[in-house]
mmCIF file of C-alpha atoms and ligand atoms in Angstrom:
data_model
loop_
_atom_site.group_PDB
_atom_site.id
_atom_site.type_symbol
_atom_site.label_atom_id
_atom_site.label_comp_id
_atom_site.label_asym_id
_atom_site.label_seq_id
_atom_site.Cartn_x
_atom_site.Cartn_y
_atom_site.Cartn_z
ATOM 1 C CA UNK J 6 19.924 -0.154 -19.017
ATOM 2 C CA UNK J 7 18.084 2.176 -16.612
ATOM 3 C CA UNK J 8 14.570 0.904 -15.799
ATOM 4 C CA UNK J 9 11.547 1.898 -17.868
ATOM 5 C CA UNK J 10 8.627 2.090 -15.462
ATOM 6 C CA UNK J 11 4.884 2.190 -16.077
ATOM 7 C CA UNK J 12 2.634 3.208 -13.168
ATOM 8 C CA UNK J 13 -0.997 2.079 -13.023
ATOM 9 C CA UNK J 14 -3.268 4.062 -10.695
ATOM 10 C CA UNK J 15 -1.017 7.128 -10.757
ATOM 11 C CA UNK J 16 -3.913 9.459 -9.964
ATOM 12 C CA UNK J 17 -4.835 7.772 -6.672
ATOM 13 C CA UNK J 18 -4.018 8.594 -3.067
ATOM 14 C CA UNK J 19 -0.757 6.660 -3.248
ATOM 15 C CA UNK J 20 -0.190 7.187 -6.963
ATOM 16 C CA UNK J 21 0.311 10.955 -6.712
ATOM 17 C CA UNK J 22 3.066 10.921 -4.078
ATOM 18 C CA UNK J 23 4.679 7.987 -5.854
ATOM 19 C CA UNK J 24 4.855 9.925 -9.127
ATOM 20 C CA UNK J 25 6.417 12.819 -7.171
ATOM 21 C CA UNK J 26 9.047 10.498 -5.697
ATOM 22 C CA UNK J 27 9.872 9.109 -9.149
ATOM 23 C CA UNK J 28 10.359 12.676 -10.344
ATOM 24 C CA UNK J 29 12.811 13.346 -7.500
ATOM 25 C CA UNK J 30 14.814 10.334 -8.670
ATOM 26 C CA UNK J 31 14.196 10.958 -12.388
ATOM 27 C CA UNK J 32 17.844 10.593 -13.471
ATOM 28 C CA UNK J 33 17.922 6.913 -12.449
ATOM 29 C CA UNK J 34 15.181 5.925 -14.885
ATOM 30 C CA UNK J 35 15.064 5.784 -18.667
ATOM 31 C CA UNK J 36 11.275 6.167 -18.768
ATOM 32 C CA UNK J 37 8.670 7.010 -16.141
ATOM 33 C CA UNK J 38 5.107 6.795 -17.407
ATOM 34 C CA UNK J 39 1.576 6.709 -16.075
ATOM 35 C CA UNK J 40 -1.189 4.769 -17.728
ATOM 36 C CA UNK J 41 -4.228 6.973 -18.247
ATOM 37 C CA UNK J 42 -7.788 6.365 -19.287
ATOM 38 C CA UNK J 43 -8.465 8.518 -22.417
ATOM 39 C CA UNK J 44 -11.161 10.455 -20.518
ATOM 40 C CA UNK J 45 -8.829 11.293 -17.623
ATOM 41 C CA UNK J 46 -5.577 12.415 -19.263
ATOM 42 C CA UNK J 47 -5.866 15.969 -17.945
ATOM 43 C CA UNK J 48 -5.216 14.732 -14.386
ATOM 44 C CA UNK J 49 -1.619 14.150 -15.342
ATOM 45 C CA UNK J 50 -0.963 17.497 -17.065
ATOM 46 C CA UNK J 51 1.245 18.747 -14.236
ATOM 47 C CA UNK J 52 3.256 15.507 -13.993
ATOM 48 C CA UNK J 53 3.700 15.545 -17.784
ATOM 49 C CA UNK J 54 5.208 19.041 -17.654
ATOM 50 C CA UNK J 55 7.716 17.723 -15.126
ATOM 51 C CA UNK J 56 8.824 14.808 -17.304
ATOM 52 C CA UNK J 57 6.344 11.974 -16.805
ATOM 53 C CA UNK J 58 5.095 10.298 -19.973
ATOM 54 C CA UNK J 59 1.415 9.562 -20.381
ATOM 55 C CA UNK J 60 0.427 6.278 -21.981
ATOM 56 C CA UNK J 61 -3.197 6.412 -23.015
ATOM 57 C CA UNK J 62 -5.018 3.112 -22.911
ATOM 58 C CA UNK J 63 -6.390 0.278 -20.843
ATOM 59 C CA UNK J 64 -4.495 -1.730 -18.270
ATOM 60 C CA UNK J 65 -6.069 -4.852 -19.787
ATOM 61 C CA UNK J 66 -4.492 -4.200 -23.196
ATOM 62 C CA UNK J 67 -1.034 -5.673 -23.878
ATOM 63 C CA UNK J 68 -0.030 -2.749 -26.099
ATOM 64 C CA UNK J 69 -0.140 -0.391 -23.076
ATOM 65 C CA UNK J 70 2.901 -2.177 -21.628
ATOM 66 C CA UNK J 71 5.105 -2.226 -24.755
ATOM 67 C CA UNK J 72 8.528 -0.709 -24.079
ATOM 68 C CA UNK J 73 8.352 -1.035 -20.288
ATOM 69 C CA UNK J 74 10.342 -3.350 -18.023
ATOM 70 C CA UNK J 75 8.695 -2.638 -14.675
ATOM 71 C CA UNK J 76 4.989 -2.162 -13.894
ATOM 72 C CA UNK J 77 3.909 -0.706 -10.549
ATOM 73 C CA UNK J 78 0.227 -1.240 -9.774
ATOM 74 C CA UNK J 79 -1.497 1.090 -7.341
ATOM 75 C CA UNK J 80 -4.947 -0.249 -8.012
ATOM 76 C CA UNK J 81 -7.337 0.802 -5.260
ATOM 77 C CA UNK J 82 -9.946 -1.485 -3.730
ATOM 78 C CA UNK J 83 -12.323 -1.147 -6.705
ATOM 79 C CA UNK J 84 -9.738 -2.140 -9.329
ATOM 80 C CA UNK J 85 -7.851 -4.634 -7.168
ATOM 81 C CA UNK J 86 -9.722 -7.636 -8.489
ATOM 82 C CA UNK J 87 -8.646 -6.733 -12.029
ATOM 83 C CA UNK J 88 -4.955 -7.206 -11.272
ATOM 84 C CA UNK J 89 -4.728 -10.780 -12.682
ATOM 85 C CA UNK J 90 -5.898 -9.327 -16.014
ATOM 86 C CA UNK J 91 -3.297 -6.567 -15.767
ATOM 87 C CA UNK J 92 -0.577 -9.130 -15.097
ATOM 88 C CA UNK J 93 -1.605 -11.160 -18.165
ATOM 89 C CA UNK J 94 -1.584 -8.049 -20.326
ATOM 90 C CA UNK J 95 1.733 -6.827 -18.891
ATOM 91 C CA UNK J 96 3.435 -10.140 -19.655
ATOM 92 C CA UNK J 97 1.925 -10.257 -23.155
ATOM 93 C CA UNK J 98 3.153 -6.688 -23.708
ATOM 94 C CA UNK J 99 6.714 -7.610 -22.742
ATOM 95 C CA UNK J 100 7.024 -6.269 -19.172
ATOM 96 C CA UNK J 101 8.919 -8.680 -16.972
ATOM 97 C CA UNK J 102 8.785 -7.179 -13.481
ATOM 98 C CA UNK J 103 5.533 -6.470 -11.624
ATOM 99 C CA UNK J 104 4.862 -4.652 -8.348
ATOM 100 C CA UNK J 105 1.342 -5.655 -7.193
ATOM 101 C CA UNK J 106 -0.750 -3.168 -5.279
ATOM 102 C CA UNK J 107 0.228 -4.240 -1.746
ATOM 103 C CA UNK J 108 2.133 -1.614 0.269
ATOM 104 C CA UNK J 109 0.736 -2.530 3.669
ATOM 105 C CA UNK J 110 0.722 -5.418 6.106
ATOM 106 C CA UNK J 111 2.085 -8.862 5.370
ATOM 107 C CA UNK J 112 -1.056 -10.551 4.103
ATOM 108 C CA UNK J 113 0.514 -13.991 4.541
ATOM 109 C CA UNK J 114 0.456 -13.800 8.356
ATOM 110 C CA UNK J 115 -2.266 -14.305 10.944
ATOM 111 C CA UNK J 116 -5.842 -13.734 9.854
ATOM 112 C CA UNK J 117 -5.017 -11.555 6.882
ATOM 113 C CA UNK J 118 -4.966 -14.351 4.272
ATOM 114 C CA UNK J 119 -8.615 -15.094 5.138
ATOM 115 C CA UNK J 120 -9.720 -11.466 5.644
ATOM 116 C CA UNK J 121 -12.166 -10.188 3.008
ATOM 117 C CA UNK J 122 -10.300 -6.867 2.968
ATOM 118 C CA UNK J 123 -7.259 -8.582 1.430
ATOM 119 C CA UNK J 124 -9.058 -11.135 -0.759
ATOM 120 C CA UNK J 125 -8.083 -9.556 -4.060
ATOM 121 C CA UNK J 126 -4.479 -9.070 -2.927
ATOM 122 C CA UNK J 127 -4.347 -12.780 -2.051
ATOM 123 C CA UNK J 128 -5.736 -13.748 -5.462
ATOM 124 C CA UNK J 129 -3.158 -11.475 -7.096
ATOM 125 C CA UNK J 130 -0.285 -13.093 -5.202
ATOM 126 C CA UNK J 131 -1.491 -16.546 -6.272
ATOM 127 C CA UNK J 132 -1.741 -15.362 -9.858
ATOM 128 C CA UNK J 133 1.772 -13.918 -9.780
ATOM 129 C CA UNK J 134 3.182 -17.162 -8.392
ATOM 130 C CA UNK J 135 1.464 -19.151 -11.175
ATOM 131 C CA UNK J 136 2.730 -16.780 -13.894
ATOM 132 C CA UNK J 137 6.270 -16.940 -12.531
ATOM 133 C CA UNK J 138 6.178 -20.732 -12.964
ATOM 134 C CA UNK J 139 4.989 -20.344 -16.559
ATOM 135 C CA UNK J 140 7.480 -17.594 -17.448
ATOM 136 C CA UNK J 141 10.892 -18.167 -15.840
ATOM 137 C CA UNK J 142 11.974 -14.606 -16.763
ATOM 138 C CA UNK J 143 8.948 -12.987 -15.066
ATOM 139 C CA UNK J 144 9.559 -11.496 -11.621
ATOM 140 C CA UNK J 145 7.615 -9.681 -8.971
ATOM 141 C CA UNK J 146 8.398 -7.631 -5.886
ATOM 142 C CA UNK J 147 6.347 -7.248 -2.708
ATOM 143 C CA UNK J 148 6.863 -4.112 -0.605
ATOM 144 C CA UNK J 149 5.664 -4.602 2.986
ATOM 145 C CA UNK J 150 5.469 -1.547 5.208
ATOM 146 C CA UNK J 151 2.526 -2.076 7.557
ATOM 147 C CA UNK J 152 -0.148 0.622 7.651
ATOM 148 C CA UNK J 153 0.902 4.120 6.645
ATOM 149 C CA UNK J 154 1.182 6.105 9.888
ATOM 150 C CA UNK J 155 -1.040 8.836 8.456
ATOM 151 C CA UNK J 156 -3.747 6.224 7.709
ATOM 152 C CA UNK J 157 -3.383 4.440 11.058
ATOM 153 C CA UNK J 158 -3.877 7.662 12.987
ATOM 154 C CA UNK J 159 -7.121 8.605 11.305
ATOM 155 C CA UNK J 160 -10.856 8.752 11.805
ATOM 156 C CA UNK J 161 -11.178 5.427 9.958
ATOM 157 C CA UNK J 162 -9.753 3.791 13.078
ATOM 158 C CA UNK J 163 -12.202 5.536 15.374
ATOM 159 C CA UNK J 164 -10.168 8.621 16.298
ATOM 160 C CA UNK J 165 -12.097 11.794 17.047
ATOM 161 C CA UNK J 166 -9.459 14.539 17.003
ATOM 162 C CA UNK J 167 -11.800 17.103 18.561
ATOM 163 C CA UNK J 168 -13.463 15.061 21.278
ATOM 164 C CA UNK J 169 -10.143 13.278 22.002
ATOM 165 C CA UNK J 170 -11.673 9.840 21.958
ATOM 166 C CA UNK J 171 -10.550 6.692 20.165
ATOM 167 C CA UNK J 172 -12.880 3.778 19.525
ATOM 168 C CA UNK J 173 -11.153 1.199 17.325
ATOM 169 C CA UNK J 174 -12.253 -2.370 16.686
ATOM 170 C CA UNK J 175 -9.628 -4.627 18.265
ATOM 171 C CA UNK J 176 -7.921 -5.775 21.370
ATOM 172 C CA UNK J 177 -5.574 -4.005 23.801
ATOM 173 C CA UNK J 178 -1.833 -4.528 23.427
ATOM 174 C CA UNK J 179 -1.916 -5.502 19.735
ATOM 175 C CA UNK J 180 1.364 -4.630 18.045
ATOM 176 C CA UNK J 181 1.704 -3.206 14.579
ATOM 177 C CA UNK J 182 4.293 -1.747 12.236
ATOM 178 C CA UNK J 183 3.730 1.677 10.699
ATOM 179 C CA UNK J 184 5.509 3.736 8.045
ATOM 180 C CA UNK J 185 5.217 7.374 7.003
ATOM 181 C CA UNK J 186 3.691 7.640 3.545
ATOM 182 C CA UNK J 187 6.621 9.571 2.033
ATOM 183 C CA UNK J 188 8.986 6.845 3.209
ATOM 184 C CA UNK J 189 6.816 4.142 1.603
ATOM 185 C CA UNK J 190 7.310 6.000 -1.700
ATOM 186 C CA UNK J 191 11.085 6.078 -1.183
ATOM 187 C CA UNK J 192 11.149 2.359 -0.486
ATOM 188 C CA UNK J 193 9.129 1.571 -3.621
ATOM 189 C CA UNK J 194 11.237 3.722 -5.948
ATOM 190 C CA UNK J 195 14.525 2.752 -4.268
ATOM 191 C CA UNK J 196 13.700 -0.960 -4.478
ATOM 192 C CA UNK J 197 13.397 -0.816 -8.279
ATOM 193 C CA UNK J 198 17.020 0.294 -8.398
ATOM 194 C CA UNK J 199 18.193 -2.728 -6.356
ATOM 195 C CA UNK J 200 19.149 -5.562 -8.734
ATOM 196 C CA UNK J 201 16.984 -8.664 -8.564
ATOM 197 C CA UNK J 202 18.733 -11.839 -7.387
ATOM 198 C CA UNK J 203 18.913 -13.775 -10.685
ATOM 199 C CA UNK J 204 17.989 -17.106 -9.101
ATOM 200 C CA UNK J 205 14.551 -16.030 -7.868
ATOM 201 C CA UNK J 206 11.232 -14.922 -9.340
ATOM 202 C CA UNK J 207 9.907 -13.212 -6.216
ATOM 203 C CA UNK J 208 11.461 -10.923 -3.629
ATOM 204 C CA UNK J 209 10.140 -9.039 -0.650
ATOM 205 C CA UNK J 210 11.214 -5.807 0.966
ATOM 206 C CA UNK J 211 10.100 -5.763 4.603
ATOM 207 C CA UNK J 212 10.603 -2.104 5.365
ATOM 208 C CA UNK J 213 8.449 -0.653 8.168
ATOM 209 C CA UNK J 214 9.549 2.791 9.324
ATOM 210 C CA UNK J 215 8.553 1.984 12.920
ATOM 211 C CA UNK J 216 8.941 -1.772 13.191
ATOM 212 C CA UNK J 217 6.962 -2.429 16.362
ATOM 213 C CA UNK J 218 4.545 -0.231 18.259
ATOM 214 C CA UNK J 219 1.291 -0.674 20.162
ATOM 215 C CA UNK J 220 -1.889 1.221 19.435
ATOM 216 C CA UNK J 221 -1.771 2.554 23.017
ATOM 217 C CA UNK J 222 1.621 4.147 22.323
ATOM 218 C CA UNK J 223 0.376 5.725 19.092
ATOM 219 C CA UNK J 224 -2.576 7.201 20.994
ATOM 220 C CA UNK J 225 -0.225 8.400 23.749
ATOM 221 C CA UNK J 226 1.904 10.260 21.144
ATOM 222 C CA UNK J 227 -1.248 11.772 19.711
ATOM 223 C CA UNK J 228 -2.305 13.081 23.128
ATOM 224 C CA UNK J 229 1.224 14.317 23.843
ATOM 225 C CA UNK J 230 1.453 16.323 20.637
ATOM 226 C CA UNK J 231 -1.996 17.862 21.158
ATOM 227 C CA UNK J 232 -1.437 18.400 24.881
ATOM 228 C CA UNK J 233 -4.560 16.394 25.802
ATOM 229 C CA UNK J 234 -5.433 12.962 27.073
ATOM 230 C CA UNK J 235 -7.319 10.596 24.788
ATOM 231 C CA UNK J 236 -9.976 8.219 26.072
ATOM 232 C CA UNK J 237 -9.375 4.858 24.388
ATOM 233 C CA UNK J 238 -12.229 2.329 24.268
ATOM 234 C CA UNK J 239 -11.912 -0.876 22.285
ATOM 235 C CA UNK J 240 -14.932 -2.071 20.313
ATOM 236 C CA UNK J 241 -15.671 -5.746 19.750
ATOM 237 C CA UNK J 242 -14.410 -6.801 16.280
ATOM 238 C CA UNK J 243 -17.376 -9.207 16.084
ATOM 239 C CA UNK J 244 -19.643 -6.160 15.682
ATOM 240 C CA UNK J 245 -17.666 -5.075 12.604
ATOM 241 C CA UNK J 246 -17.743 -8.659 11.295
ATOM 242 C CA UNK J 247 -21.552 -8.734 11.659
ATOM 243 C CA UNK J 248 -21.883 -5.472 9.695
ATOM 244 C CA UNK J 249 -19.536 -6.864 7.042
ATOM 245 C CA UNK J 250 -21.701 -9.978 6.682
ATOM 246 C CA UNK J 251 -24.865 -7.877 6.525
ATOM 247 C CA UNK J 252 -23.336 -5.825 3.687
ATOM 248 C CA UNK J 253 -22.256 -8.983 1.851
ATOM 249 C CA UNK J 254 -25.763 -10.407 2.031
ATOM 250 C CA UNK J 255 -27.280 -7.214 0.684
ATOM 251 C CA UNK J 256 -24.759 -7.142 -2.163
ATOM 252 C CA UNK J 257 -23.066 -3.907 -1.074
ATOM 253 C CA UNK J 258 -19.445 -4.705 -1.869
ATOM 254 C CA UNK J 259 -18.021 -1.311 -0.878
ATOM 255 C CA UNK J 260 -19.626 -1.558 2.578
ATOM 256 C CA UNK J 261 -18.484 -5.140 2.913
ATOM 257 C CA UNK J 262 -14.859 -4.175 2.257
ATOM 258 C CA UNK J 263 -15.201 -1.085 4.493
ATOM 259 C CA UNK J 264 -16.270 -3.193 7.493
ATOM 260 C CA UNK J 265 -13.667 -5.862 6.780
ATOM 261 C CA UNK J 266 -11.063 -3.090 6.887
ATOM 262 C CA UNK J 267 -12.229 -1.862 10.274
ATOM 263 C CA UNK J 268 -10.690 -4.757 12.149
ATOM 264 C CA UNK J 269 -7.398 -5.197 10.295
ATOM 265 C CA UNK J 270 -5.380 -2.593 12.184
ATOM 266 C CA UNK J 271 -5.656 -4.076 15.654
ATOM 267 C CA UNK J 272 -6.048 -7.809 15.212
ATOM 268 C CA UNK J 273 -2.379 -8.476 15.920
ATOM 269 C CA UNK J 274 -1.475 -9.238 12.284
ATOM 270 C CA UNK J 275 -0.358 -5.692 11.516
ATOM 271 C CA UNK J 276 3.195 -6.412 12.568
ATOM 272 C CA UNK J 277 5.693 -7.036 9.751
ATOM 273 C CA UNK J 278 7.740 -10.062 10.815
ATOM 274 C CA UNK J 279 11.515 -9.822 10.233
ATOM 275 C CA UNK J 280 14.107 -10.122 9.006
ATOM 276 C CA UNK J 281 13.727 -6.519 7.900
ATOM 277 C CA UNK J 282 15.333 -4.909 4.856
ATOM 278 C CA UNK J 283 15.529 -1.253 5.851
ATOM 279 C CA UNK J 284 19.355 -1.392 5.885
ATOM 280 C CA UNK J 285 19.333 -1.962 2.102
ATOM 281 C CA UNK J 286 18.214 1.664 1.685
ATOM 282 C CA UNK J 287 20.298 4.733 2.361
ATOM 283 C CA UNK J 288 17.788 6.881 4.277
ATOM 284 C CA UNK J 289 16.487 6.849 7.841
ATOM 285 C CA UNK J 290 12.693 6.600 7.963
ATOM 286 C CA UNK J 291 10.568 8.851 10.114
ATOM 287 C CA UNK J 292 9.493 7.382 13.465
ATOM 288 C CA UNK J 293 5.781 7.223 14.315
ATOM 289 C CA UNK J 294 6.251 10.008 16.846
ATOM 290 C CA UNK J 295 7.956 12.233 14.275
ATOM 291 C CA UNK J 296 5.144 11.636 11.775
ATOM 292 C CA UNK J 297 2.477 12.565 14.338
ATOM 293 C CA UNK J 298 4.457 15.674 15.301
ATOM 294 C CA UNK J 299 4.718 16.629 11.634
ATOM 295 C CA UNK J 300 0.999 16.083 11.062
ATOM 296 C CA UNK J 301 0.249 18.554 13.844
ATOM 297 C CA UNK J 302 2.844 21.085 12.685
ATOM 298 C CA UNK J 303 5.157 20.379 15.629
ATOM 299 C CA UNK J 304 8.180 19.344 13.615
HETATM 300 N N1 NAP V 424 -0.864 0.561 4.167
HETATM 301 C C1 NAP V 424 -1.724 1.561 4.137
HETATM 302 O O1 NAP V 424 -2.056 2.169 5.168
HETATM 303 C C2 NAP V 424 -2.293 1.979 2.830
HETATM 304 C C3 NAP V 424 -2.980 3.187 2.740
HETATM 305 C C4 NAP V 424 -3.497 3.571 1.509
HETATM 306 C C5 NAP V 424 -3.340 2.732 0.413
HETATM 307 N N2 NAP V 424 -2.668 1.563 0.545
HETATM 308 C C6 NAP V 424 -2.519 0.653 -0.602
HETATM 309 O O2 NAP V 424 -2.015 1.366 -1.717
HETATM 310 C C7 NAP V 424 -2.620 0.878 -2.914
HETATM 311 C C8 NAP V 424 -3.296 2.033 -3.680
HETATM 312 O O3 NAP V 424 -4.349 2.543 -2.888
HETATM 313 P P1 NAP V 424 -4.946 4.017 -3.099
HETATM 314 O O4 NAP V 424 -5.499 4.432 -1.785
HETATM 315 O O5 NAP V 424 -3.953 4.894 -3.785
HETATM 316 O O6 NAP V 424 -6.158 3.727 -4.072
HETATM 317 P P2 NAP V 424 -7.087 4.829 -4.768
HETATM 318 O O7 NAP V 424 -6.865 6.185 -4.210
HETATM 319 O O8 NAP V 424 -8.440 4.245 -4.728
HETATM 320 O O9 NAP V 424 -6.529 4.880 -6.236
HETATM 321 C C9 NAP V 424 -6.705 3.837 -7.081
HETATM 322 C C10 NAP V 424 -6.212 4.116 -8.489
HETATM 323 O O10 NAP V 424 -6.732 3.065 -9.286
HETATM 324 C C11 NAP V 424 -7.508 3.628 -10.325
HETATM 325 N N3 NAP V 424 -8.725 2.841 -10.549
HETATM 326 C C12 NAP V 424 -9.690 2.546 -9.661
HETATM 327 N N4 NAP V 424 -10.665 1.808 -10.249
HETATM 328 C C13 NAP V 424 -10.279 1.652 -11.517
HETATM 329 C C14 NAP V 424 -10.816 0.965 -12.624
HETATM 330 N N5 NAP V 424 -11.939 0.236 -12.540
HETATM 331 N N6 NAP V 424 -10.164 1.045 -13.789
HETATM 332 C C15 NAP V 424 -9.019 1.756 -13.887
HETATM 333 N N7 NAP V 424 -8.441 2.404 -12.886
HETATM 334 C C16 NAP V 424 -9.060 2.341 -11.705
HETATM 335 C C17 NAP V 424 -7.899 4.997 -9.879
HETATM 336 O O11 NAP V 424 -8.082 5.794 -11.000
HETATM 337 P P3 NAP V 424 -9.474 6.557 -11.205
HETATM 338 O O12 NAP V 424 -9.485 7.634 -10.156
HETATM 339 O O13 NAP V 424 -9.350 7.033 -12.574
HETATM 340 O O14 NAP V 424 -10.551 5.548 -10.997
HETATM 341 C C18 NAP V 424 -6.710 5.450 -9.042
HETATM 342 O O15 NAP V 424 -5.732 6.019 -9.869
HETATM 343 C C19 NAP V 424 -3.597 -0.214 -2.462
HETATM 344 O O16 NAP V 424 -2.940 -1.460 -2.517
HETATM 345 C C20 NAP V 424 -3.875 0.124 -1.030
HETATM 346 O O17 NAP V 424 -4.249 -0.979 -0.245
HETATM 347 C C21 NAP V 424 -2.129 1.174 1.717
#
């Protein structure tokens, strides 16, 4: 039977393009639905006209998941900590395949497992592993892409596009993997259509669009496409860590996560270790250079 998919967080920054990608591949799915809070249904009016179902309810209620095989969570930072509850409800409602809200670096390598920015993703992975032991027919998929290129090359990482300066927290020469956002969506949707190996409860798709690049090279491409030279100055990650700790002590969770996120890009853990799975998909992803050219209307 073709998969019946429920998307949680379909109105978010990643949720919208993901819904669009599902619509492009509509014929491969029996049902594509978004879970919507009763007060926010109107956000999905356009998607509904194009063939997306709206399930009205809470992601903590088992009945929301009835009739779905696959659940894709796109919970943002605020809702991330609620994912264990979603997983419980999804299993109780009959769903047997869960995509946790990951879609970035491999949080099991380097400092990431201890980084506050990924704490709720770590807890979610542990919860999934425990549930898979309890329910032998429950499965989950991790999609690892590294940072989205569009998010890497952004003001969040200290880029000033007008002054042509870059001041990220990190160290020179750190390597990372990056993937264009539209390609991340193709990998997520395409992966659902790849049969799960029956002997396992968990699988990973390691699918960076640009498998290995340095921050210096990204900045060089940026300068090249704008016809300018960027001045790159690294900031000490300990300064970001101190601000993170200050925020934690004052109980400002959003600030705490914000500062934790400042040092994830260039701490050397942003590289997705192989073996990679890109060859399991039938499209060629955009390179980092192509994405930057596209962002500046040069492609
Ligand atoms: N690798 C990268 O560079 C990269 C970049 C961006 C995102 N990501 C990952 O992609 C995933 C999704 O991120 P995003 O940027 O799309 O997040 P987002 O824009 O914050 O969207 C989060 C979604 O969750 C919903 N949500 C938030 N709080 C909620 C709550 N308490 N109850 C119910 N729903 C709630 C939001 O709905 P409402 O608007 O109704 O609250 C929204 O639909 C995350 O895992 C993130 O780390 C990765």
